Coordinates of C-alpha atoms and ligand atoms in Angstrom, one line a residue:
X27 CA 11.9 160.2 -123.3
X28 CA 11.7 156.5 -122.2
X29 CA 8.8 154.7 -123.9
X30 CA 7.6 152.7 -120.9
X31 CA 5.2 150.7 -123.1
X32 CA 8.1 149.4 -125.1
X33 CA 10.0 148.1 -122.1
X34 CA 8.5 144.6 -121.8
X35 CA 9.0 143.9 -125.6
X36 CA 11.1 140.8 -125.9
X37 CA 12.5 140.9 -122.4
X38 CA 13.6 137.3 -121.8
X39 CA 15.0 137.5 -118.3
X40 CA 13.8 135.1 -115.6
X41 CA 14.0 137.5 -112.7
X42 CA 15.6 140.9 -113.5
X43 CA 13.1 143.5 -114.6
X44 CA 10.1 141.2 -114.2
X45 CA 8.9 144.0 -112.0
X46 CA 9.9 147.5 -113.2
X47 CA 9.0 150.7 -111.3
X48 CA 9.3 153.7 -113.5
X49 CA 9.0 157.4 -113.0
X50 CA 10.0 160.6 -114.9
X51 CA 11.8 162.2 -112.0
X52 CA 13.1 160.9 -108.7
X53 CA 15.6 161.9 -106.0
X54 CA 17.7 158.8 -106.5
X55 CA 16.8 155.4 -107.9
X56 CA 18.9 153.8 -105.1
X57 CA 16.9 155.6 -102.5
X58 CA 13.6 154.6 -104.1
X59 CA 14.8 151.0 -104.3
X60 CA 15.6 151.0 -100.6
X61 CA 12.0 152.2 -99.9
X62 CA 10.6 149.4 -102.0
X63 CA 12.7 146.8 -100.2
X64 CA 11.1 148.0 -97.0
X65 CA 7.7 147.4 -98.6
X66 CA 8.7 143.8 -99.5
X67 CA 10.0 144.1 -103.1
X68 CA 11.6 140.9 -104.3
X69 CA 14.9 140.1 -105.9
X70 CA 15.2 141.4 -109.5
X71 CA 12.9 144.3 -108.9
X72 CA 14.2 147.3 -110.9
X73 CA 13.5 151.0 -110.5
X74 CA 14.1 153.3 -113.4
X75 CA 13.9 157.1 -113.7
X76 CA 14.2 159.5 -116.6
X77 CA 16.1 161.9 -114.4
X78 CA 17.5 162.1 -110.9
X79 CA 17.5 165.2 -108.8
X80 CA 19.8 163.9 -106.1
X81 CA 21.7 161.0 -107.8
X82 CA 24.8 160.1 -105.8
X83 CA 28.0 158.1 -106.1
X84 CA 30.4 156.7 -103.5
X85 CA 31.0 158.8 -100.3
X86 CA 27.8 160.7 -101.1
X87 CA 29.4 162.4 -104.1
X88 CA 26.9 164.0 -106.6
X89 CA 26.0 162.0 -109.7
X90 CA 24.7 164.4 -112.3
X91 CA 21.6 162.7 -114.0
X92 CA 19.9 164.8 -116.6
X93 CA 17.1 163.5 -118.9
X94 CA 18.4 161.3 -121.6
X95 CA 20.6 159.1 -119.3
X96 CA 19.7 155.6 -118.2
X97 CA 19.5 155.7 -114.4
X98 CA 18.3 152.6 -112.7
X99 CA 18.8 150.3 -109.7
X100 CA 18.4 146.5 -109.3
X101 CA 17.3 144.9 -106.0
X102 CA 19.3 141.8 -105.2
X103 CA 19.0 139.4 -102.3
X104 CA 22.0 137.1 -102.7
X105 CA 22.8 134.4 -100.2
X106 CA 26.3 135.6 -99.6
X107 CA 28.5 136.9 -96.8
X108 CA 28.7 140.7 -96.5
X109 CA 32.4 140.6 -97.7
X110 CA 31.3 139.2 -101.0
X111 CA 28.9 142.1 -101.8
X112 CA 31.7 144.4 -103.2
X113 CA 32.0 141.9 -106.0
X114 CA 28.6 142.7 -107.4
X115 CA 29.9 146.0 -108.8
X116 CA 32.2 143.9 -111.0
X117 CA 29.2 141.9 -112.2
X118 CA 27.4 145.1 -113.2
X119 CA 30.6 146.6 -114.6
X120 CA 31.3 143.6 -116.8
X121 CA 27.6 143.6 -118.0
X122 CA 27.8 147.3 -119.0
X123 CA 31.2 146.9 -120.8
X124 CA 30.0 143.9 -122.8
X125 CA 26.6 145.5 -123.7
X126 CA 28.2 148.8 -124.8
X127 CA 30.7 146.8 -126.9
X128 CA 28.2 144.4 -128.4
X129 CA 25.5 147.0 -129.2
X130 CA 27.6 149.9 -130.4
X131 CA 31.0 148.4 -131.2
X132 CA 32.6 150.8 -128.7
X133 CA 36.1 150.3 -127.3
X134 CA 35.2 150.0 -123.7
X135 CA 37.3 149.9 -120.6
X136 CA 36.6 149.0 -117.0
X137 CA 38.3 151.0 -114.4
X138 CA 38.7 149.8 -110.8
X139 CA 36.4 149.7 -108.9
X140 CA 33.2 151.0 -110.4
X141 CA 33.6 152.8 -113.7
X142 CA 33.1 152.0 -117.3
X143 CA 35.1 154.3 -119.7
X144 CA 35.1 155.1 -123.4
X145 CA 37.8 157.2 -125.0
X146 CA 39.5 157.5 -121.5
X147 CA 36.3 159.2 -120.1
X148 CA 33.6 157.9 -117.7
X149 CA 30.5 156.9 -119.5
X150 CA 29.0 154.8 -116.6
X151 CA 29.2 154.7 -112.9
X152 CA 27.9 152.1 -110.5
X153 CA 27.1 152.1 -106.9
X154 CA 26.3 149.1 -104.8
X155 CA 24.8 149.6 -101.3
X156 CA 24.3 146.7 -98.9
X157 CA 22.2 146.1 -95.9
X158 CA 23.0 143.2 -93.5
X159 CA 21.1 141.1 -91.0
X160 CA 22.8 138.7 -88.7
X161 CA 26.1 138.6 -90.6
X162 CA 24.3 137.8 -93.8
X163 CA 23.4 140.1 -96.6
X164 CA 19.8 141.1 -96.4
X165 CA 19.8 142.9 -99.7
X166 CA 22.0 144.9 -102.1
X167 CA 20.9 147.7 -104.3
X168 CA 23.0 147.9 -107.4
X169 CA 22.7 151.4 -109.1
X170 CA 23.8 151.9 -112.6
X171 CA 24.1 155.2 -114.4
X172 CA 24.8 155.5 -118.1
X173 CA 25.3 158.8 -119.9
X174 CA 23.3 158.0 -123.0
X175 CA 21.2 160.4 -125.0
X176 CA 22.6 163.8 -124.1
X177 CA 25.6 165.9 -125.1
X178 CA 28.1 166.2 -122.3
X179 CA 29.0 169.8 -123.0
X180 CA 25.3 170.8 -123.0
X181 CA 24.0 168.8 -120.0
X182 CA 26.9 168.2 -117.6
X183 CA 28.6 170.9 -115.7
X184 CA 31.9 172.2 -117.1
X185 CA 34.1 170.6 -114.4
X186 CA 33.0 167.2 -115.7
X187 CA 33.7 167.8 -119.4
X188 CA 37.3 166.5 -119.2
X189 CA 36.5 163.2 -117.6
X190 CA 33.0 162.4 -118.7
X191 CA 31.5 161.2 -122.0
X192 CA 28.2 159.9 -123.2
X193 CA 26.9 157.5 -125.9
X194 CA 25.6 160.5 -127.9
X195 CA 28.9 162.3 -127.7
X196 CA 30.8 159.1 -128.8
X197 CA 28.3 157.8 -131.4
X198 CA 27.1 161.2 -132.7
X199 CA 23.5 160.0 -132.5
X200 CA 20.8 159.0 -130.0
X201 CA 20.2 155.3 -129.2
X202 CA 17.2 153.4 -128.1
X203 CA 17.1 153.6 -124.3
X204 CA 14.6 150.7 -124.1
X205 CA 16.9 148.4 -126.1
X206 CA 19.9 149.3 -124.0
X207 CA 17.9 148.8 -120.8
X208 CA 16.7 145.4 -121.9
X209 CA 20.1 144.3 -123.0
X210 CA 21.6 145.4 -119.7
X211 CA 19.0 143.5 -117.7
X212 CA 19.6 140.4 -119.7
X213 CA 23.4 140.6 -119.5
X214 CA 23.5 141.5 -115.8
X215 CA 21.2 138.6 -114.9
X216 CA 23.4 136.2 -116.9
X217 CA 26.6 137.3 -115.3
X218 CA 24.9 137.4 -111.8
X219 CA 23.9 133.8 -112.4
X220 CA 27.4 132.8 -113.3
X221 CA 28.7 134.6 -110.2
X222 CA 26.2 132.8 -107.9
X223 CA 26.8 129.4 -109.5
X224 CA 30.5 129.4 -110.3
X225 CA 31.9 132.1 -108.1
X226 CA 33.8 135.3 -108.7
X227 CA 36.8 134.0 -110.7
X228 CA 35.1 133.7 -114.2
X229 CA 33.5 137.2 -113.8
X230 CA 36.8 138.8 -112.7
X231 CA 38.7 137.1 -115.5
X232 CA 36.4 138.6 -118.1
X233 CA 36.2 142.0 -116.3
X234 CA 40.0 142.1 -116.5
X235 CA 40.0 141.8 -120.3
X236 CA 38.6 145.3 -120.4
X237 CA 40.8 146.6 -117.6
X238 CA 43.3 148.7 -119.5
X239 CA 44.6 150.4 -116.4
X240 CA 46.4 147.1 -115.4
X241 CA 50.0 147.4 -116.2
X242 CA 49.9 151.2 -116.0
X243 CA 51.4 153.7 -113.5
X244 CA 48.5 155.1 -111.5
X245 CA 47.7 157.4 -108.6
X246 CA 45.2 156.0 -106.1
X247 CA 43.5 158.4 -103.7
X248 CA 41.8 156.7 -100.7
X249 CA 40.6 159.2 -98.1
X250 CA 43.6 161.3 -97.1
X251 CA 46.1 158.7 -98.4
X252 CA 47.6 158.9 -101.9
X253 CA 49.7 156.1 -103.4
X254 CA 51.6 156.1 -106.6
X255 CA 52.4 152.7 -108.2
X256 CA 52.0 150.2 -110.9
X257 CA 48.5 148.6 -111.0
X258 CA 49.5 145.0 -111.3
X259 CA 46.2 143.1 -110.6
X260 CA 42.8 143.0 -109.1
X261 CA 42.7 140.1 -106.7
X262 CA 40.1 137.4 -106.0
X263 CA 38.5 139.7 -103.4
X264 CA 38.2 142.6 -105.8
X265 CA 41.1 144.5 -104.2
X266 CA 43.5 146.6 -106.4
X267 CA 47.0 145.3 -106.2
X268 CA 49.6 148.1 -106.4
X269 CA 53.3 147.7 -106.7
X270 CA 54.9 150.7 -105.0
X271 CA 58.2 152.3 -105.7
X272 CA 60.8 150.1 -104.0
X273 CA 58.7 147.0 -104.8
X274 CA 56.3 146.9 -101.8
X275 CA 53.0 145.3 -102.7
X276 CA 49.8 147.1 -101.4
X277 CA 46.2 145.9 -101.7
X278 CA 43.7 148.7 -101.8
X279 CA 40.1 148.1 -100.7
X280 CA 38.5 151.4 -102.0
X281 CA 39.8 154.5 -103.7
X282 CA 39.9 156.6 -106.9
X283 CA 42.3 155.7 -109.7
X284 CA 43.8 158.2 -112.1
X285 CA 46.5 157.5 -114.6
X286 CA 49.9 159.0 -114.1
X287 CA 51.9 160.4 -116.9
X288 CA 55.3 158.7 -117.0
X289 CA 58.6 159.9 -118.6
Ligands
BT5_316 C1 29.9 156.6 -109.2 O1 30.4 157.2 -108.0 O2 30.5 156.6 -110.2 C2 28.6 155.9 -108.9 C3 27.5 156.5 -109.8 C4 26.2 155.7 -109.6 C5 25.1 156.4 -110.2 C6 23.8 155.6 -110.2 S1 22.6 156.2 -111.2 C7 21.4 155.1 -110.6 C8 21.7 155.0 -109.1 N1 21.1 156.1 -108.3 C9 22.0 156.8 -107.7 O3 21.7 157.8 -107.0 N2 23.2 156.4 -108.0 C10 23.2 155.3 -108.9 P1 31.9 157.8 -107.9 O4 32.9 156.8 -108.3 O5 31.9 158.2 -106.5 O6 31.9 159.0 -108.9 C11 31.3 160.2 -108.6 C12 32.0 161.3 -109.4 O7 31.8 161.1 -110.8 C13 31.6 162.7 -109.1 O8 32.3 163.2 -108.0 C14 31.9 163.4 -110.4 O9 33.3 163.8 -110.4 C15 31.7 162.4 -111.4 N3 30.4 162.5 -112.1 C16 29.2 162.9 -111.6 N4 28.2 162.8 -112.5 C17 28.8 162.2 -113.6 C18 28.3 161.8 -114.8 N5 27.0 161.9 -115.2 N6 29.2 161.3 -115.7 C19 30.5 161.1 -115.4 N7 31.0 161.5 -114.3 C20 30.2 162.0 -113.3

């Protein structure tokens, strides 16, 4: 159970989490955040739920969100062009990777575009949803889901066991959700500030340090298309750069990456 009274303890952020809306159960924190934006919520407002009944990922895919996980969304109103919004998922991904490494000494990996992995399995997924007005971003909701205090085999459906993990499964114990939440707000705010002041390059450079899929043979599924190739880079727009058989270079805007066995 999240101790809501413990949340403000030593939170040092300027903006993120200065307003936190919390509930035990919600359909989706992203959907709740959208409603709050319509009511005038400002940048940095965060919504947090103990469990989600209709959590979702990209393309409306189901995100299973039992009690014990950390499911939250941050409202952002960056002065950016819409094309830049996709980069915010890298801001969040880097923040999660750094915090999981710093707090729990885990060997963490980032996987393009929106996953954080431990032991080759997904421990966190992120979803950024944008709304535009007159060719500018009006707001972006960045949703972050971390499998924390639950056992994967007890609380996630069997079809996810192979590719999902949790902090409890990796560490063999429960962690303080309040401490993790505070650390994530602080780190995400710091990296967001870097992004807004210095641009995407320093964020991407650090994100790539965790990107173990680079240099590997991968399969990328994007809609009905499937490409096999060598993942050689993520470029300055956040696109995956693939070297296909025969040497052709392909830049992929969105898709799902899986590792290919070679040899
Ligand atoms: C994502 O989508 O990974 C984005 C997940 C974002 C969840 C957060 S929680 C707070 C906020 N509120 C929301 O409603 N959403 C956000 P995608 O890359 O499309 O991956 C979805 C796939 O991950 C599913 O099709 C499953 O295969 C798998 N999956 C579902 N639940 C999972 C879980 N708890 N852990 C690991 N994998 C899961």
